Amino acid sequence: MRTLMSTRGQAVVVLSAGLALAGAFMAIVLNRGSAQLGDAVSEKSRQNARETAEKAVALGGFLVANNLVLCREDGWSGLSRKCRWGGDLVSPAVDKSVYYLEQQEGSDQPLTFNAKIDFEVDPLKAAGGVKLSDSKSPVKISFDLINDSKIKNLVGEVSASAKPVDQDHYFVAITAQVPYLDVKGNQNNFDKTSLLRRPMGTPFLGLPESPQCPAVCSTAVSEGPHPECRGPQDVADGNVGSVFITVTNYGPGPIYRLNYKKTVAYDKQYFPDLKPVVSTVNAMATQEVLMPGQSMSVSDVFPCVKPKTITKTVVENETCSRRRHTCPANLNPVSTSISSHQEEVGDVRYDFDLTKLSESLEPARLARRIDKREVEGDIDQAVTEKTTVKIHYIPTH
Amino acid sequence: MAQKIILGKTKAPGFTLVEVAVALGLLATSFLGTLTALKYNQKNKNQAQNIENSSNLQPVLSQGLENFILNVKDANKNNTQALCKLFVTSADDDVDSPLVEIKIVLEESLLKSVFPDKFWDDAFPAWTRVSCSKENQGVLTRCFKLNYSLLSEAVRKKMESLNPEVVASITPLGVDPLDPLAANSDQSKMFYPLPISKDPKKPTQVDAKKVIFKLNSELTYSPSGTESSIRKKDDTAKLLWAGDVGFCNTASGKKLSPTATGEGDPLGRTFYNSPSFDPGINPPLTVIPYKKQIQTGIADNGRIRTDLERNIEASCNEVKFRCKNDSETDRVFKPSFYVDFGLQYDSRNSIKAIPSTRIAPDFTIRQDAGLATSANGSKTDVLETKGADTDFALDDFTKSYFEFNDHFYNKYFTTTKPPADAAEMALDDKKTHQLRVRVVNANNACQEICSDDNLKSLPYKARLAYTLWDVTNKESPNGYHREYLSTNSIGCTACYMKNCSRFGLRTFGPMKEQPAEPLDASLPECAIKNTADLAQPIPVNATTAAIDATTVYTPQKSCVAASPDPTSGSLSFSFRDCSEKLPVLCFNYGRFFVAKNVSNSTVSPDRVAFADAYERCYKTGGEKAPVDRLREMYKQQGENPEFETNLKNLPVAGGDSDSVYFVNNANQGIFLAPQTTEQIKNAAQNIKVDFPSETYVWVGYRTDENFKLWAAPPISGGRNAAENEFSLFFDPNGRARLATHKEKPDVTPPVTSQIGGYVLTHHIRHRGLVPVKMVQDRSSFEFLCRKSTAPYELFKTTGKASKNQNDGISKCKQENGVFVPPTTPLGWVKALTLVAEPHSNYPHPEPSSVIPALWVGLQTDNTLVVDINGTPSSYLKDGTYLSVPPTDANVKVMCETKTGFFVSKPYDSGAEKKGCPDDAKWINTAALTGMVNKTRWLLAADDGEVFYVADP
């Protein structure tokens, strides 16, 4: 059993480190009220408060796991807190009132609801069976996203094998505060805080169209309406090609950050001096959350580069012989020019660099299968699934 | 397991429920202590020691229930018991997809087997299970009485008076307000009871993370000092969310994560609950035919760029220009073309969630009949069912695919067919793939695909069919899913230019939009291939109306100007003073257009005298090019030492030292008049578009006093200025060639005060008529003749080269011809092609060091001083034709019919009309006098024929 100070200065007790990491809910029990023996009525009241708090955090966990409370590391535009109601983003929308929640105003505090949580259930009633009682002193349920840096010793660490795909250091702290009268008749609160990680999202990058680098060339001043090139095959204005990428969140949780590592590699025959260019693509643009089942498209750009040479040798018979078939005559190696209708000159690849997963994905966890080879091998090379498309170079015609 | 409890001292007075509570608490703790990895052991002990009354009892009771649910570990410490036994997934256990649906099953027999009575007994070791009263029946409800035998005597007595009884129950509650079950709830849409099915075939299944268990323990007892009949009831509920379980293990060693809030899993051995994943939506394979075949480009502010919008997926690409009216089998296509498909396999699909699969691609090209409605009303692509009668068989094709990897072209797989097994692709959901189908021996296929200029109503499409293989069945993989995808119609790309490999605008484009002439043509090559065009009469009349009815014809006024007719869209012709400076209608770049000055920002027509029109049209091939860019272009194409030398020789453009100006002989224009109706219409259109305010432009016609038109003979332009010595063009491999041309016709120049002759040249540098001495000192030339019988075709003699032009009369006659020049614009074009054929890849003949030439039946005026190095204005004062006496017995006369047409008839010297019909007019000498000084017997007729008119 360990004790820590929460962000609100309360003593919380963590019962079993690592449970939250494993996906279980009950991580922390807190009791600010003293556990003195005393008046039975008062104690009953405190006991009721405890039970109510337990119900409240159970509800809170449910709300987080079902994407009804969304917590984002960088917070939300227009809000100074990190969590918000997410019912308006699920489909169909769910209003807070369905859960008898009433949001407490105040922008600089954790997301807090006044809740009618003190209910009774009659399990034997055929239908219905839930009775809500009016709470004279409403229960408060609040949500905040906290980094594990302060509670690392308590929540434990992810297993070594999972580390490549689990760099999520954030927990939603769900705190229930239930008022009760203590033995002296004073108003007191029973607090309970639970930790839960956000459900992971699963990005899926759809196959984009083949990106193209349209060429341009200068022309001479002449009377001809269809001039010839009088300059090299250059790249168009801005030196970029574009590719339209579509990302779908397969869920079950929302995605709050999605930065793909993009590697643009060019064929050495056309671009002998060019090294692969690595950059980052924000696949969510300015959108703050990508809900499960939701797709969004972003037009990505990549550098188009002027080919140093526009001739290359195509050695098609090499692969042909590898297949042990008789090579057709037209598969002999040929030196060809880029002057054909189009050429493949490189590729654009999107993936996650697993060493920087927390910069790439929020929550920084992946449910995707990774090759054993990639996990055991050089971690720097470990990436997730790759979406690659060929760059076609389109000469001017 | 259970033990007798001896109560110690207690702070509370008397025997109250505290004793019961402590006893039960310790008992419960004792029970829990026998389980492995208990979470709440310590907590329970603390609670038990602090119990003061029944409110403290309840947590202990419900704690027992919680452990009942959550203590899921088995002997191997795997989470397989209790709640975990209620989880089911939508996927088979051997499936490797991480996102599945995880549900909790609520069905009576299952619950009974998961939570048998023994479990309840173990959970309440200090209690004895008894039958529940009628109102307390339930699958997950049990009733207990205290087991007094476990208590010490003292405690037992107290307990007996209290007579505590417990009704323990577990109630699964739904928490999804959108669940229809919630709507049935009469009190709340939150925490509504979930029905427990009695039918194993129809179990209640609920999303695992939307289930909360209410753990209820209801204690009844007789309070101290009260009658035993007065029972006090005290109950409490605890909520336990299914997410509290963390994860469960499956028999095959996988984990189930009902909330997906736990660890990521790099090995894919965890199923995460993802109810939003609808496997019915996702197809297993996304296939995108890549649109990367260029169709055309666009001009963009002094540059050319590709028009990506018009790219298509696959295309038959013509490699040689073919005139529209030529036989379709004349088309020559690239021997192979590619169809590229991007492929992405998604393991979370509607068919089977396996991490990888294989496909056997089946590629065909078929005519598309669109969508057909089947009997059940669904639309099917006729491609699938069309049958062998219209199935188009390719000669051969290869399939290859790229599996993308870390490095470009790292993996390249290609195969010919058969064998079929080698044509399979392995697909996994971690990579994208590219299937490249290369259609080889495509010419035959393309002949069919592109027939009718690709205007057919049922276009051909490329179809990719594939069978997905169930690779989980490794022994005997079965194809279980077959789909196909049609591309858009296979395009047909036609060469728009002779030079189909050049880098430049509109080199090629959609076949449907193919222009009438190659867009780099400096001669209307297609028009002369068309015999109907070639025979099309030249416009008959040069009227006086446009000028002044009173204008009197003189040879000085025999030059013809054209005016666009605003109503007919045609041209009208009038004769004008040859020295007048007017814009010039030239032919170049595949069209008739007015030569313009493009050096200023405002484009204006250049105005010259008629005699200078030849030179001006030649110069439409002029260009001002940026030197640095040119140098870079060559560098990009590889080392080319020859280029640097030639580049240095290019004259610097006036006023712009960064550029060079030269007339590109490969693009030289010609002063040629439009002849066919279509040409005239196009010329009129171009004049109107370019210079709508111009009324008269010189055209390459002359007229006689009867206002009959004949083609102004094409004098070679481009005398010896330094800027005229270059050509720059792309060879068939797309490599730019810059050449210096010092070549000259090997001729003896004309001599002052002597009548000279003409040779017709056709060469990249020199094209057209060159005046020469009538008897050459050293060079011999063949002769350009015309057949003396219909259809009077132009031809060149074979093996009859001579130094003397006058030999033409006899030499032509030896081949059944007469030595007369062409008289129509297209006749001259034809004559040029007889001198040298344009190259099949260029608008000009293959560059050669020798300039080919033919003697032409034209003479210079004897008063002219002409020299091959002279100025253009020195040539062809009056378009003088050679005078050839009619010696042929087959001489005909020309007659003008009532309707204004010319016809030829055999010459009859005795007849009044010399052989013309009675109602026709014999064109006699007098009528022709004014045409040209010494040419009295030569005319072109409306039907394109050429005639002698006998000298009466």
mmCIF file of C-alpha atoms in Angstrom, chain A residues 63-313:
data_model
loop_
_atom_site.group_PDB
_atom_site.id
_atom_site.type_symbol
_atom_site.label_atom_id
_atom_site.label_comp_id
_atom_site.label_asym_id
_atom_site.label_seq_id
_atom_site.Cartn_x
_atom_site.Cartn_y
_atom_site.Cartn_z
ATOM 1 C CA LEU A 63 -18.167 7.291 -19.062
ATOM 2 C CA VAL A 64 -14.466 7.314 -19.900
ATOM 3 C CA ALA A 65 -14.438 3.851 -21.424
ATOM 4 C CA ASN A 66 -17.472 4.656 -23.515
ATOM 5 C CA ASN A 67 -16.068 7.921 -24.840
ATOM 6 C CA LEU A 68 -18.577 10.069 -23.031
ATOM 7 C CA VAL A 69 -15.845 11.895 -21.197
ATOM 8 C CA LEU A 70 -12.911 12.850 -23.390
ATOM 9 C CA CYS A 71 -9.568 13.861 -21.972
ATOM 10 C CA ARG A 72 -6.840 15.324 -24.114
ATOM 11 C CA GLU A 73 -3.257 15.982 -23.146
ATOM 12 C CA ASP A 74 -3.185 19.410 -24.722
ATOM 13 C CA GLY A 75 -6.630 20.301 -23.510
ATOM 14 C CA TRP A 76 -9.295 21.800 -25.694
ATOM 15 C CA SER A 77 -9.534 25.069 -27.471
ATOM 16 C CA GLY A 78 -11.614 27.465 -25.416
ATOM 17 C CA LEU A 79 -11.236 25.346 -22.311
ATOM 18 C CA SER A 80 -8.501 25.485 -19.730
ATOM 19 C CA ARG A 81 -9.143 21.948 -18.536
ATOM 20 C CA LYS A 82 -8.222 18.692 -20.124
ATOM 21 C CA CYS A 83 -11.481 16.801 -20.011
ATOM 22 C CA ARG A 84 -14.806 17.551 -21.603
ATOM 23 C CA TRP A 85 -18.169 15.919 -22.071
ATOM 24 C CA GLY A 86 -18.024 13.767 -25.212
ATOM 25 C CA GLY A 87 -21.649 12.815 -25.580
ATOM 26 C CA ASP A 88 -22.122 15.361 -28.328
ATOM 27 C CA LEU A 89 -19.449 13.622 -30.398
ATOM 28 C CA VAL A 90 -20.732 10.090 -30.201
ATOM 29 C CA SER A 91 -23.355 9.025 -32.634
ATOM 30 C CA PRO A 92 -26.172 9.438 -31.901
ATOM 31 C CA ALA A 93 -25.442 12.165 -29.405
ATOM 32 C CA VAL A 94 -26.046 11.559 -25.726
ATOM 33 C CA ASP A 95 -26.926 14.321 -23.364
ATOM 34 C CA LYS A 96 -25.469 14.527 -19.885
ATOM 35 C CA SER A 97 -28.931 14.523 -18.434
ATOM 36 C CA VAL A 98 -29.358 10.907 -19.463
ATOM 37 C CA TYR A 99 -26.863 10.068 -16.739
ATOM 38 C CA TYR A 100 -28.377 12.606 -14.350
ATOM 39 C CA LEU A 101 -25.289 14.735 -14.625
ATOM 40 C CA GLU A 102 -25.173 18.440 -14.415
ATOM 41 C CA GLN A 103 -21.926 20.073 -15.347
ATOM 42 C CA GLN A 104 -20.473 22.384 -12.769
ATOM 43 C CA GLU A 105 -19.339 25.623 -14.304
ATOM 44 C CA GLY A 106 -15.848 26.952 -13.832
ATOM 45 C CA SER A 107 -13.301 26.679 -16.554
ATOM 46 C CA ASP A 108 -10.075 26.270 -14.641
ATOM 47 C CA GLN A 109 -10.891 23.134 -12.742
ATOM 48 C CA PRO A 110 -11.267 19.513 -13.657
ATOM 49 C CA LEU A 111 -14.407 18.573 -15.474
ATOM 50 C CA THR A 112 -16.892 18.274 -12.649
ATOM 51 C CA PHE A 113 -20.452 17.109 -12.582
ATOM 52 C CA ASN A 114 -23.068 17.288 -9.946
ATOM 53 C CA ALA A 115 -24.641 13.894 -10.048
ATOM 54 C CA LYS A 116 -27.670 12.137 -8.708
ATOM 55 C CA ILE A 117 -25.874 8.987 -7.983
ATOM 56 C CA ASP A 118 -27.601 7.796 -4.882
ATOM 57 C CA PHE A 119 -30.025 5.298 -6.273
ATOM 58 C CA GLU A 120 -31.565 2.087 -5.295
ATOM 59 C CA VAL A 121 -32.117 -0.951 -7.410
ATOM 60 C CA ASP A 122 -34.701 -3.560 -6.941
ATOM 61 C CA PRO A 123 -33.284 -6.516 -8.854
ATOM 62 C CA LEU A 124 -36.445 -8.472 -8.690
ATOM 63 C CA LYS A 125 -38.653 -6.090 -10.498
ATOM 64 C CA ALA A 126 -39.402 -7.469 -13.880
ATOM 65 C CA ALA A 127 -38.831 -4.234 -15.703
ATOM 66 C CA GLY A 128 -37.192 -1.116 -14.486
ATOM 67 C CA GLY A 129 -36.331 -1.376 -10.887
ATOM 68 C CA VAL A 130 -34.110 1.591 -10.478
ATOM 69 C CA LYS A 131 -35.150 4.285 -8.158
ATOM 70 C CA LEU A 132 -33.308 7.523 -8.046
ATOM 71 C CA SER A 133 -33.476 9.417 -4.875
ATOM 72 C CA ASP A 134 -32.974 13.121 -4.721
ATOM 73 C CA SER A 135 -29.649 13.799 -3.169
ATOM 74 C CA LYS A 136 -29.871 16.635 -0.773
ATOM 75 C CA SER A 137 -26.162 17.208 -1.116
ATOM 76 C CA PRO A 138 -25.240 16.317 -4.665
ATOM 77 C CA VAL A 139 -22.388 14.025 -5.404
ATOM 78 C CA LYS A 140 -19.549 15.508 -7.381
ATOM 79 C CA ILE A 141 -17.733 13.506 -10.014
ATOM 80 C CA SER A 142 -14.707 15.136 -11.539
ATOM 81 C CA PHE A 143 -12.350 14.077 -14.315
ATOM 82 C CA ASP A 144 -8.789 15.142 -14.886
ATOM 83 C CA LEU A 145 -5.986 13.807 -17.022
ATOM 84 C CA ILE A 146 -2.787 13.322 -15.089
ATOM 85 C CA ASN A 147 0.674 12.320 -16.123
ATOM 86 C CA ASP A 148 2.123 9.303 -14.437
ATOM 87 C CA SER A 149 5.332 11.110 -13.544
ATOM 88 C CA LYS A 150 3.998 11.716 -10.032
ATOM 89 C CA ILE A 151 2.494 8.317 -9.553
ATOM 90 C CA LYS A 152 4.882 6.167 -11.497
ATOM 91 C CA ASN A 153 5.936 4.243 -8.433
ATOM 92 C CA LEU A 154 2.359 3.487 -7.701
ATOM 93 C CA VAL A 155 0.882 2.559 -11.007
ATOM 94 C CA GLY A 156 3.879 0.548 -12.029
ATOM 95 C CA GLU A 157 5.290 0.251 -15.504
ATOM 96 C CA VAL A 158 4.105 -1.402 -18.623
ATOM 97 C CA SER A 159 5.648 -4.725 -19.344
ATOM 98 C CA ALA A 160 8.846 -4.731 -21.351
ATOM 99 C CA SER A 161 7.273 -6.552 -24.233
ATOM 100 C CA ALA A 162 4.487 -4.006 -24.511
ATOM 101 C CA LYS A 163 6.714 -0.941 -24.301
ATOM 102 C CA PRO A 164 7.220 -0.555 -28.047
ATOM 103 C CA VAL A 165 3.510 -0.059 -28.488
ATOM 104 C CA ASP A 166 2.605 1.426 -25.128
ATOM 105 C CA GLN A 167 4.044 4.789 -24.276
ATOM 106 C CA ASP A 168 0.902 6.248 -22.849
ATOM 107 C CA HIS A 169 1.746 7.981 -19.589
ATOM 108 C CA TYR A 170 -1.617 9.450 -18.856
ATOM 109 C CA PHE A 171 -4.435 8.422 -16.582
ATOM 110 C CA VAL A 172 -7.851 9.815 -16.123
ATOM 111 C CA ALA A 173 -8.307 10.527 -12.462
ATOM 112 C CA ILE A 174 -11.967 10.108 -11.585
ATOM 113 C CA THR A 175 -12.808 11.577 -8.232
ATOM 114 C CA ALA A 176 -16.090 11.245 -6.472
ATOM 115 C CA GLN A 177 -16.871 13.522 -3.590
ATOM 116 C CA VAL A 178 -19.802 12.628 -1.395
ATOM 117 C CA PRO A 179 -20.880 14.867 1.458
ATOM 118 C CA TYR A 180 -21.967 13.407 4.773
ATOM 119 C CA LEU A 181 -22.386 14.451 8.389
ATOM 120 C CA ASP A 182 -19.588 13.280 10.634
ATOM 121 C CA VAL A 183 -19.901 12.222 14.265
ATOM 122 C CA LYS A 184 -19.895 15.804 15.429
ATOM 123 C CA GLY A 185 -22.632 16.699 13.027
ATOM 124 C CA ASN A 186 -20.252 18.606 10.818
ATOM 125 C CA GLN A 187 -20.489 18.511 7.107
ATOM 126 C CA ASN A 188 -17.750 16.296 5.773
ATOM 127 C CA ASN A 189 -16.891 14.733 2.418
ATOM 128 C CA PHE A 190 -16.045 11.221 1.477
ATOM 129 C CA ASP A 191 -13.693 11.252 -1.491
ATOM 130 C CA LYS A 192 -12.713 8.426 -3.729
ATOM 131 C CA THR A 193 -10.357 8.678 -6.661
ATOM 132 C CA SER A 194 -9.870 6.062 -9.292
ATOM 133 C CA LEU A 195 -7.435 5.909 -12.131
ATOM 134 C CA LEU A 196 -8.225 4.638 -15.533
ATOM 135 C CA ARG A 197 -6.364 4.837 -18.781
ATOM 136 C CA ARG A 198 -8.236 6.122 -21.768
ATOM 137 C CA PRO A 199 -9.417 3.501 -24.231
ATOM 138 C CA MET A 200 -7.003 3.235 -27.086
ATOM 139 C CA GLY A 201 -7.812 4.361 -30.570
ATOM 140 C CA THR A 202 -6.713 2.503 -33.657
ATOM 141 C CA PRO A 203 -5.782 4.600 -36.645
ATOM 142 C CA PHE A 204 -6.012 3.081 -40.053
ATOM 143 C CA LEU A 205 -4.529 4.919 -42.957
ATOM 144 C CA GLY A 206 -6.415 4.113 -46.101
ATOM 145 C CA LEU A 207 -4.673 3.498 -49.352
ATOM 146 C CA PRO A 208 -4.141 6.846 -51.000
ATOM 147 C CA GLU A 209 -4.179 7.566 -54.675
ATOM 148 C CA SER A 210 -0.829 7.453 -56.316
ATOM 149 C CA PRO A 211 0.812 10.809 -55.770
ATOM 150 C CA GLN A 212 2.314 12.557 -58.696
ATOM 151 C CA CYS A 213 4.977 15.108 -59.278
ATOM 152 C CA PRO A 214 3.907 17.143 -62.236
ATOM 153 C CA ALA A 215 6.833 18.484 -64.159
ATOM 154 C CA VAL A 216 7.214 21.902 -65.619
ATOM 155 C CA CYS A 217 9.682 23.211 -68.104
ATOM 156 C CA SER A 218 10.526 26.629 -69.461
ATOM 157 C CA THR A 219 9.781 27.400 -73.032
ATOM 158 C CA ALA A 220 11.182 29.793 -75.557
ATOM 159 C CA VAL A 221 9.370 32.890 -76.725
ATOM 160 C CA SER A 222 8.078 31.881 -80.111
ATOM 161 C CA GLU A 223 5.082 31.963 -82.389
ATOM 162 C CA GLY A 224 4.344 28.296 -81.782
ATOM 163 C CA PRO A 225 1.197 27.645 -79.772
ATOM 164 C CA HIS A 226 2.507 24.315 -78.506
ATOM 165 C CA PRO A 227 6.050 25.069 -77.498
ATOM 166 C CA GLU A 228 8.761 22.575 -76.716
ATOM 167 C CA CYS A 229 10.754 22.558 -73.522
ATOM 168 C CA ARG A 230 13.765 24.793 -73.560
ATOM 169 C CA GLY A 231 14.743 24.009 -70.035
ATOM 170 C CA PRO A 232 15.140 20.958 -67.806
ATOM 171 C CA GLN A 233 12.310 18.864 -66.498
ATOM 172 C CA ASP A 234 11.742 20.788 -63.325
ATOM 173 C CA VAL A 235 9.196 20.512 -60.573
ATOM 174 C CA ALA A 236 6.119 22.625 -60.324
ATOM 175 C CA ASP A 237 5.663 25.703 -58.228
ATOM 176 C CA GLY A 238 6.183 25.138 -54.556
ATOM 177 C CA ASN A 239 8.195 22.014 -55.329
ATOM 178 C CA VAL A 240 5.558 19.816 -53.826
ATOM 179 C CA GLY A 241 3.290 17.060 -54.915
ATOM 180 C CA SER A 242 0.198 16.252 -52.982
ATOM 181 C CA VAL A 243 -1.391 13.113 -51.724
ATOM 182 C CA PHE A 244 -4.787 12.850 -50.180
ATOM 183 C CA ILE A 245 -4.684 10.669 -47.128
ATOM 184 C CA THR A 246 -7.702 9.334 -45.300
ATOM 185 C CA VAL A 247 -7.515 8.112 -41.751
ATOM 186 C CA THR A 248 -10.182 6.067 -40.032
ATOM 187 C CA ASN A 249 -10.265 5.485 -36.328
ATOM 188 C CA TYR A 250 -11.209 1.879 -35.752
ATOM 189 C CA GLY A 251 -11.552 2.653 -32.072
ATOM 190 C CA PRO A 252 -12.629 1.762 -29.573
ATOM 191 C CA GLY A 253 -11.335 5.000 -28.094
ATOM 192 C CA PRO A 254 -10.881 8.415 -29.612
ATOM 193 C CA ILE A 255 -7.622 9.614 -31.116
ATOM 194 C CA TYR A 256 -6.381 12.991 -30.020
ATOM 195 C CA ARG A 257 -3.102 13.189 -31.885
ATOM 196 C CA LEU A 258 -2.036 11.500 -35.068
ATOM 197 C CA ASN A 259 1.302 12.348 -36.553
ATOM 198 C CA TYR A 260 2.627 9.989 -39.149
ATOM 199 C CA LYS A 261 6.241 9.702 -39.943
ATOM 200 C CA LYS A 262 6.585 10.266 -43.617
ATOM 201 C CA THR A 263 9.556 9.060 -45.592
ATOM 202 C CA VAL A 264 9.970 10.212 -49.134
ATOM 203 C CA ALA A 265 12.529 8.172 -51.016
ATOM 204 C CA TYR A 266 13.541 8.729 -54.581
ATOM 205 C CA ASP A 267 14.969 6.381 -57.133
ATOM 206 C CA LYS A 268 18.722 6.635 -57.122
ATOM 207 C CA GLN A 269 18.889 6.335 -60.852
ATOM 208 C CA TYR A 270 17.149 9.631 -61.318
ATOM 209 C CA PHE A 271 18.236 11.226 -58.091
ATOM 210 C CA PRO A 272 21.694 9.871 -57.300
ATOM 211 C CA ASP A 273 22.438 12.442 -54.605
ATOM 212 C CA LEU A 274 19.134 12.400 -52.862
ATOM 213 C CA LYS A 275 18.723 10.871 -49.446
ATOM 214 C CA PRO A 276 15.298 9.892 -48.128
ATOM 215 C CA VAL A 277 13.527 12.827 -46.575
ATOM 216 C CA VAL A 278 11.782 12.198 -43.311
ATOM 217 C CA SER A 279 9.134 14.496 -41.959
ATOM 218 C CA THR A 280 5.957 14.450 -39.940
ATOM 219 C CA VAL A 281 2.401 14.635 -41.140
ATOM 220 C CA ASN A 282 -0.343 15.757 -38.843
ATOM 221 C CA ALA A 283 -3.173 13.620 -40.129
ATOM 222 C CA MET A 284 -5.699 15.414 -37.958
ATOM 223 C CA ALA A 285 -4.829 18.919 -39.053
ATOM 224 C CA THR A 286 -6.574 21.190 -36.567
ATOM 225 C CA GLN A 287 -9.174 18.678 -35.487
ATOM 226 C CA GLU A 288 -8.813 17.900 -31.808
ATOM 227 C CA VAL A 289 -10.360 14.500 -31.689
ATOM 228 C CA LEU A 290 -11.084 11.699 -34.115
ATOM 229 C CA MET A 291 -13.886 9.620 -32.712
ATOM 230 C CA PRO A 292 -14.161 5.871 -33.305
ATOM 231 C CA GLY A 293 -15.694 5.113 -36.647
ATOM 232 C CA GLN A 294 -14.890 8.573 -37.873
ATOM 233 C CA SER A 295 -12.734 9.221 -40.924
ATOM 234 C CA MET A 296 -11.016 12.345 -41.990
ATOM 235 C CA SER A 297 -8.978 13.318 -44.972
ATOM 236 C CA VAL A 298 -6.007 15.566 -45.150
ATOM 237 C CA SER A 299 -4.178 16.719 -48.190
ATOM 238 C CA ASP A 300 -0.547 16.020 -47.545
ATOM 239 C CA VAL A 301 2.322 17.432 -49.485
ATOM 240 C CA PHE A 302 5.721 15.979 -50.132
ATOM 241 C CA PRO A 303 8.736 17.426 -51.814
ATOM 242 C CA CYS A 304 9.019 16.921 -55.515
ATOM 243 C CA VAL A 305 12.552 17.126 -56.679
ATOM 244 C CA LYS A 306 13.990 17.938 -60.024
ATOM 245 C CA PRO A 307 15.557 14.783 -61.429
ATOM 246 C CA LYS A 308 19.289 15.090 -61.820
ATOM 247 C CA THR A 309 19.163 12.818 -64.770
ATOM 248 C CA ILE A 310 16.247 11.712 -66.830
ATOM 249 C CA THR A 311 17.697 8.544 -68.199
ATOM 250 C CA LYS A 312 17.922 5.290 -66.386
ATOM 251 C CA THR A 313 18.642 1.680 -67.067
#
